[in-house]
Each structure stands twice: as structure tokens, then as C-alpha cells.
mmCIF file of C-alpha atoms in Angstrom:
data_model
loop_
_atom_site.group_PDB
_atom_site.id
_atom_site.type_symbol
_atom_site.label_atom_id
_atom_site.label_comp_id
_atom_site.label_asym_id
_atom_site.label_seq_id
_atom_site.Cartn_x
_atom_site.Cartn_y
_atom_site.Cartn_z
ATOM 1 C CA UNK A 1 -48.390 0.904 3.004
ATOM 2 C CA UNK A 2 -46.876 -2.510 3.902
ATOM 3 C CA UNK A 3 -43.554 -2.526 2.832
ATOM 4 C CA UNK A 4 -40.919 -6.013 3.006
ATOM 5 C CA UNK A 5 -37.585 -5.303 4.806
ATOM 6 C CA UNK A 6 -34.633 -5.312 2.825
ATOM 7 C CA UNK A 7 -33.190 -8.742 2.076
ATOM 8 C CA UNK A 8 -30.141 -7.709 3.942
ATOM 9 C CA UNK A 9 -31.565 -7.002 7.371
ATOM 10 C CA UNK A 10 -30.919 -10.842 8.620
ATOM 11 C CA UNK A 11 -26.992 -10.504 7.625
ATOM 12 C CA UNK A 12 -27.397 -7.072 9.632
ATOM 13 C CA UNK A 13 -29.003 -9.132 12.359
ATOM 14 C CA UNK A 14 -26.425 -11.859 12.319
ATOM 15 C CA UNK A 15 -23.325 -9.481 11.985
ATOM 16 C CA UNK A 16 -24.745 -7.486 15.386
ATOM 17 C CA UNK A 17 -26.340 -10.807 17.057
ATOM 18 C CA UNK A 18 -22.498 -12.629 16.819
ATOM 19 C CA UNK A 19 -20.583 -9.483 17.853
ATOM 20 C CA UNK A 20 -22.505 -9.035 20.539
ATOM 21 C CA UNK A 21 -22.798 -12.715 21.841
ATOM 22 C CA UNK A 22 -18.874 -12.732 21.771
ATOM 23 C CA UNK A 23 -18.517 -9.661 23.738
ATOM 24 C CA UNK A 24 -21.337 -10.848 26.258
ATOM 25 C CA UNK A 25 -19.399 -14.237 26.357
ATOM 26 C CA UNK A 26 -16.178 -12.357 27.663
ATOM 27 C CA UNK A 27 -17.832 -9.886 29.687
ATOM 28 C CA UNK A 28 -19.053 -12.691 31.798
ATOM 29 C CA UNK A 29 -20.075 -12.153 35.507
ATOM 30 C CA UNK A 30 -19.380 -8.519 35.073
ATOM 31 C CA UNK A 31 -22.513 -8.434 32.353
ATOM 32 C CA UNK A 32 -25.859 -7.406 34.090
ATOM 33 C CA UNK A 33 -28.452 -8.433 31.094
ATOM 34 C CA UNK A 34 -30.820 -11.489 32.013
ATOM 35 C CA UNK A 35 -34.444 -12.449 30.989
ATOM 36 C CA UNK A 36 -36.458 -10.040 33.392
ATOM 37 C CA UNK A 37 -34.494 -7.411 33.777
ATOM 38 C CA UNK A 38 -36.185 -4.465 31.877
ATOM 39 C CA UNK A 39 -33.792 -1.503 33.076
ATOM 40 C CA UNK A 40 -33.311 -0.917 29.509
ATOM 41 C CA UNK A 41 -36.893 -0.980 28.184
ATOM 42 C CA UNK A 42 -38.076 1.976 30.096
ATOM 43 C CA UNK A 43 -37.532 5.353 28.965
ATOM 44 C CA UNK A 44 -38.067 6.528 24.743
ATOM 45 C CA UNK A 45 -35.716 6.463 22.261
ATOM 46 C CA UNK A 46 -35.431 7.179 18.711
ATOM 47 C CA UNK A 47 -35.600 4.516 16.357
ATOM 48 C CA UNK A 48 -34.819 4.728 12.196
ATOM 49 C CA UNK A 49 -37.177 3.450 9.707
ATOM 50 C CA UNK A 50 -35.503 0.023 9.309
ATOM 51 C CA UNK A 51 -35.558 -0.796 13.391
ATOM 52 C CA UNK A 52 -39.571 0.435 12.299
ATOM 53 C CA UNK A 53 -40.365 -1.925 9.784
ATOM 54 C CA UNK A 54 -38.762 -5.014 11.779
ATOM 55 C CA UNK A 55 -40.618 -3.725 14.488
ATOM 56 C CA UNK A 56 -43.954 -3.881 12.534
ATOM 57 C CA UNK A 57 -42.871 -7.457 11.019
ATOM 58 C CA UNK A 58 -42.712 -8.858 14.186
ATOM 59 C CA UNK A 59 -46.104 -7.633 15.293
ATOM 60 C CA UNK A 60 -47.511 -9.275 12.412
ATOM 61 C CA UNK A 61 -45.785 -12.290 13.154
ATOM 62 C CA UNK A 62 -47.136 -12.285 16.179
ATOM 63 C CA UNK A 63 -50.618 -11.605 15.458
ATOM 64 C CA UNK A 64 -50.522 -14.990 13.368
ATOM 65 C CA UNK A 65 -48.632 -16.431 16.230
ATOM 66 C CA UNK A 66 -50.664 -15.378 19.138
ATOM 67 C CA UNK A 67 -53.042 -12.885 18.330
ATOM 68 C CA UNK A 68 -53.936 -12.085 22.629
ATOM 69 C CA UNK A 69 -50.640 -11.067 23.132
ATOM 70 C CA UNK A 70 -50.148 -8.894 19.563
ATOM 71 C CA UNK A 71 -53.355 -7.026 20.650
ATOM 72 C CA UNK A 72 -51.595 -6.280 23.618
ATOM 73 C CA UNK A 73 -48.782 -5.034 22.962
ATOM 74 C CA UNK A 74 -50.456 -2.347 20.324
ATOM 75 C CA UNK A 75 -52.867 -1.485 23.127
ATOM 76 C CA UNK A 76 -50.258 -0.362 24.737
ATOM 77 C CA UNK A 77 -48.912 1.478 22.394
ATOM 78 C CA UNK A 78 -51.977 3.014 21.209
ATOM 79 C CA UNK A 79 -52.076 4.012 25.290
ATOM 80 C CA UNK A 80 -48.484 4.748 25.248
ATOM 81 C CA UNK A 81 -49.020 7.416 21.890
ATOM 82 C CA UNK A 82 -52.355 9.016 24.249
ATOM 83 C CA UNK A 83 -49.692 9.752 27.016
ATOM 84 C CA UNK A 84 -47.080 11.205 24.960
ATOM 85 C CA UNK A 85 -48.585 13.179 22.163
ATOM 86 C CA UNK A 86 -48.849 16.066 23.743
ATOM 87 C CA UNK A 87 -45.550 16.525 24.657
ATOM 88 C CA UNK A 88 -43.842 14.665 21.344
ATOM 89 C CA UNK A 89 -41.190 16.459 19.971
ATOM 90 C CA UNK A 90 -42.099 15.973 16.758
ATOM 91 C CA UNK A 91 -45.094 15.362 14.497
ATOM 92 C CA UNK A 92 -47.646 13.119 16.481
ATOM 93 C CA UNK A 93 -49.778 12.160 13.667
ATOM 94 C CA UNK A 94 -47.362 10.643 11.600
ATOM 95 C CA UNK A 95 -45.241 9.884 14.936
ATOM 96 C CA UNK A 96 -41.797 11.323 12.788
ATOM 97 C CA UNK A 97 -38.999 12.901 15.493
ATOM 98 C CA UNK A 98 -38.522 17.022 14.564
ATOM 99 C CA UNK A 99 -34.754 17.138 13.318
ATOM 100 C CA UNK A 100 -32.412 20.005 14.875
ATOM 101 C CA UNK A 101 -30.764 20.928 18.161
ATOM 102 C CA UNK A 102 -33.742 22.706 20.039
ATOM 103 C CA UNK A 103 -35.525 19.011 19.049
ATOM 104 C CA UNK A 104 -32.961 16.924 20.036
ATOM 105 C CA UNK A 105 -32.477 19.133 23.664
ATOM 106 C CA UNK A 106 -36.554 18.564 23.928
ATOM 107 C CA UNK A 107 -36.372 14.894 23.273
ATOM 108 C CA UNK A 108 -33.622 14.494 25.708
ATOM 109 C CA UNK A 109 -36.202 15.065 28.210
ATOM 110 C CA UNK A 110 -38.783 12.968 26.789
ATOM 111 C CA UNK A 111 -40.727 10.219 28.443
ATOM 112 C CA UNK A 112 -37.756 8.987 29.960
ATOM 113 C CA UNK A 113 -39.994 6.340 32.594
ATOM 114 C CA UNK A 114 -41.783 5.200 29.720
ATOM 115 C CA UNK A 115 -41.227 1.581 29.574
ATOM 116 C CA UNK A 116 -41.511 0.151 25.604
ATOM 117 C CA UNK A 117 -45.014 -1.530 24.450
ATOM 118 C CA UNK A 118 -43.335 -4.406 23.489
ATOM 119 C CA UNK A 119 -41.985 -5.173 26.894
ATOM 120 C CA UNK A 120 -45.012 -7.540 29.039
ATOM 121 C CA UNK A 121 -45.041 -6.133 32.428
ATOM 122 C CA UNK A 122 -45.941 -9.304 33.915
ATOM 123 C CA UNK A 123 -42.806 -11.298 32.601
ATOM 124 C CA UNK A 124 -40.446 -8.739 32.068
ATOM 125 C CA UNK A 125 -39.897 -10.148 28.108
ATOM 126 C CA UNK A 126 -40.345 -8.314 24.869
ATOM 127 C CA UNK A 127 -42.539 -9.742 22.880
ATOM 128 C CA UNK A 128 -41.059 -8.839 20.007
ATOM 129 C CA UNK A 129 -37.629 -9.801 21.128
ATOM 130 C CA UNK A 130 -36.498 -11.277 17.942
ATOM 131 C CA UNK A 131 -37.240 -7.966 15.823
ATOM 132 C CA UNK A 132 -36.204 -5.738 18.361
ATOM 133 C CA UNK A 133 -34.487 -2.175 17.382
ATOM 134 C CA UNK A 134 -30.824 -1.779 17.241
ATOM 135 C CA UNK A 135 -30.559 -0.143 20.291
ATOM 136 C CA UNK A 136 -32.130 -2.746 21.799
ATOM 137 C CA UNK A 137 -29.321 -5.268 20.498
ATOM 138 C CA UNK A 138 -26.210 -3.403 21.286
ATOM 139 C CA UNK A 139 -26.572 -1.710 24.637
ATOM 140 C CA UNK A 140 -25.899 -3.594 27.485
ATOM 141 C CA UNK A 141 -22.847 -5.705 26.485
ATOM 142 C CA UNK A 142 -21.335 -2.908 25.194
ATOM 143 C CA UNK A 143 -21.886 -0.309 27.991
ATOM 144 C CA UNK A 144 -20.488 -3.211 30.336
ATOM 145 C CA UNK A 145 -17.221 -3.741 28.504
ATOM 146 C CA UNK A 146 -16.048 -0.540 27.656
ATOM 147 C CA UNK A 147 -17.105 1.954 30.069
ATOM 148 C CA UNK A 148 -16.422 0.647 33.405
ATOM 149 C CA UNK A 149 -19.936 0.610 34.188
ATOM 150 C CA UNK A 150 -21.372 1.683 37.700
ATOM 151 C CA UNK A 151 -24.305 -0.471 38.167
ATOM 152 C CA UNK A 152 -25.855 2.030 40.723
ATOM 153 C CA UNK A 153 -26.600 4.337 38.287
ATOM 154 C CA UNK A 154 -27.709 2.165 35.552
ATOM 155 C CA UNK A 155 -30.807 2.870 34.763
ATOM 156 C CA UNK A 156 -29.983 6.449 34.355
ATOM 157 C CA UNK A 157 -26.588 6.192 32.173
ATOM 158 C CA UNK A 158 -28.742 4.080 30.146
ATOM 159 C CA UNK A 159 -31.218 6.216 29.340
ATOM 160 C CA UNK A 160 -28.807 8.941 28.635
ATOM 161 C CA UNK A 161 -27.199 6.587 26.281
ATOM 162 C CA UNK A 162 -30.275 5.771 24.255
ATOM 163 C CA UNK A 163 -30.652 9.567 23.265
ATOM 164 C CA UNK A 164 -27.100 10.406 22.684
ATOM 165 C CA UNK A 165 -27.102 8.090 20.260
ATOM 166 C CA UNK A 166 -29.514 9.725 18.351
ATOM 167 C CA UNK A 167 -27.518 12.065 17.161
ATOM 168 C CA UNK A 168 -24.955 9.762 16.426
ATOM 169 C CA UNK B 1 -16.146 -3.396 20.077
ATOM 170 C CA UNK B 2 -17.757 -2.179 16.480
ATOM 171 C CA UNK B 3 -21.181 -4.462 15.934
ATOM 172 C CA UNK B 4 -21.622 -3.625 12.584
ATOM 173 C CA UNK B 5 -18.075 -2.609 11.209
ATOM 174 C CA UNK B 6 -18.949 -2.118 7.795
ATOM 175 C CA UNK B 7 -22.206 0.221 8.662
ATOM 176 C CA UNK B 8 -24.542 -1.954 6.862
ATOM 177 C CA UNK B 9 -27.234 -0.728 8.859
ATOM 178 C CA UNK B 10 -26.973 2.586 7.053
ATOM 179 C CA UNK B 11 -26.573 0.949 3.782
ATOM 180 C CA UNK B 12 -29.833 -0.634 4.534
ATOM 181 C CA UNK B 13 -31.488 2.565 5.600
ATOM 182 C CA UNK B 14 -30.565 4.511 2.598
ATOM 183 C CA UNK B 15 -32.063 1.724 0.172
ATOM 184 C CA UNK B 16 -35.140 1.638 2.205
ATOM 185 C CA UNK B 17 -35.392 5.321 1.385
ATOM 186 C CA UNK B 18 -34.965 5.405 -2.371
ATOM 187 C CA UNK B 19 -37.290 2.301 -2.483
ATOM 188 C CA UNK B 20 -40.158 3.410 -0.232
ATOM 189 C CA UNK B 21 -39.450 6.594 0.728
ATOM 190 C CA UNK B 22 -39.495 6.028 4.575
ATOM 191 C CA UNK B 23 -36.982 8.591 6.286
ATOM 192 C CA UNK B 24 -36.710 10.312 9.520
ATOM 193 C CA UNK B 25 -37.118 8.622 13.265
ATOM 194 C CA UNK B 26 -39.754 7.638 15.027
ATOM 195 C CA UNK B 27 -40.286 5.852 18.311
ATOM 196 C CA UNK B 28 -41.216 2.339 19.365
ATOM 197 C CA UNK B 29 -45.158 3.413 20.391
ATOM 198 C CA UNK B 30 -45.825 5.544 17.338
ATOM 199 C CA UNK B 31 -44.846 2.527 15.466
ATOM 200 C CA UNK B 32 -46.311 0.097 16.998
ATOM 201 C CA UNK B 33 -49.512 1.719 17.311
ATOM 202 C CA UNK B 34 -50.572 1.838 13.796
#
């Protein structure tokens, strides 16, 4: 079923996008995001239905856009589902996370060096950058600003990050 | 810092719910793979 995302989702967008550019605009030097860096894009996380159905948008955008690269990106998803099925914790035909604590301990330890399909491993850009998940838009300015952030452990805290906020 | 300080996101969520009937999580590959 193709469903259109709520009118609202751009004033979502916009709310998030400005908060976020402010914070990255004080954090200055001390802010470690750049095109290319893809620290962030490896290792799963859970996304809701709206991050979902921006997610799919975009990947029909793109298919108008440049088909090539759209086919990409679900190839390697479709590659990305054959890897992790097995071990989803959830239902892996309809792809839905189980709810509960034993779930949530079992998705903790979850594909965690499995970079995202969207990301193109030979840039280091998402290709679907502009309908990218929450997560996506508020991690790295954030984390930088208010945690005091140890950049040698980065990749790590950040993956942490991305579950606990699951059960947020 | 609060991005979204009047949690429209879950406002957004819920009404996607009642209208479709999409709930739960899911993960980038599952739904990008469809």
C-alpha cells in the first residue's frame, strides 16, 4: 500500500533541520560530522513508521531521479535483509521490531557493523540524505554538545546511542 | 538542546496510525527492501 506522508512532516523537518543547524553552528571545531564520514551509518537501528515512509518517498524520488543509483541502494538492502533475517529480532517477513525487554536486550546486539543501504560505499553519502530517519538528523550535533564527547570511542558510543533510544 | 520541543514527531506518528494503520518499528533495510 502506498501511503502519502502526513502534511506535517516538512514543519517536523524544518523544526529539527534549524535546531540542529544552530547547535552545529555553535559547536563549531569541536563538531566531527562532514560529507564522508559514515561513523554513524554503520550499525542498525530502529526506525518508526514515519522515518519509514520518508524513507520509501525518497527512494521513489530517486528512482525518477536516477534510477542506477535507486536500484542500488534497494540491492543492498534486499542483501542487507538476506544477512540479517536470521538473526532479526523481530518478524522478518514483515521486517516489524518484537516489542519487550528480552527484544530490546536481543536487538542491542544486533548487526551493529552493518552500515545503512542508503549510505554509497564509494562516496561515503546517503543517497537518501534529504529523507533520512530522525536519528539520522539529530545525532551527531547533539552527542557533541552535551556529552563531552570522546572522539576515540565514537563509533561505539554511537552505536550504543542509536539503540537506547529506542526505548526512548 | 530539544529538536522537536513540542513532540510533533509523535503527533505525526499517531495520525499515521489511525489513518493507515502503520505501527511498530522497523529498520532501514527491511524498509528499503520492499
Amino acid at each position: 500500500m502506498r501511503c502519502s506522508l502526513p502534511a506535517r512532516d516538512e514543519a517536523l523537518i524544518q523544526i529539527v533541520d534549524s535546531a540542529l543547524a544552530e547547535t552545529a553552528r555553535r559547536s563549531g571545531n569541536w563538531l566531527a560530522c562532514r560529507p564522508g564520514c559514515t561513523q554513524c551509518c554503520v550499525g542498525v537501528f530502529a526506525i518508526n513508521q514515519l522515518d519509514a515512509l520518508r524513507l520509501r518517498a525518497g527512494l521513489s524520488k530517486l528512482e525518477e531521479s536516477a534510477p542506477e543509483r535507486a536500484a542500488r541502494v534497494r540491492q543492498r538492502a534486499r542483501e542487507a535483509v538476506s544477512r540479517l533475517a536470521k538473526d532479526f529480532p523481530g518478524d522478518p517477513v514483515s521486517g516489524l521490531l518484537d516489542g519487550g525487554k528480552e527484544a530490546e536486550r536481543r536487538f542491542a546486539g544486533f548487526a551493529n557493523d552493518e552500515p545503512c543501504p542508503a549510505l554509497d560505499p564509494a562516496t561515503g553519502l546517503c543517497e537518501l540524505y534529504e529523507s533520512r530517519p530522525m536519528t539520522c538528523r539529530v545525532f551527531g550535533p547533539r552527542f557533541a554538545q552535551e556529552m563531552d564527547w570522546v572522539f576515540a570511542s565514537f563509533a561505539f558510543r554511537v552505536r550504543q546511542m542509536k539503540k537506547l533510544r529506542r526505548a526512548k | 538542546m530539544i529538536p522537536d520541543p513540542d513532540d510533533l514527531e509523535s503527533n505525526l506518528i499517531e495520525e499515521l496510525e489511525k489513518t493507515t494503520g502503520a505501527r511498530g518499528q522497523t529498520i532501514v533495510a527491511f524498509c528499503l527492501a520492499s
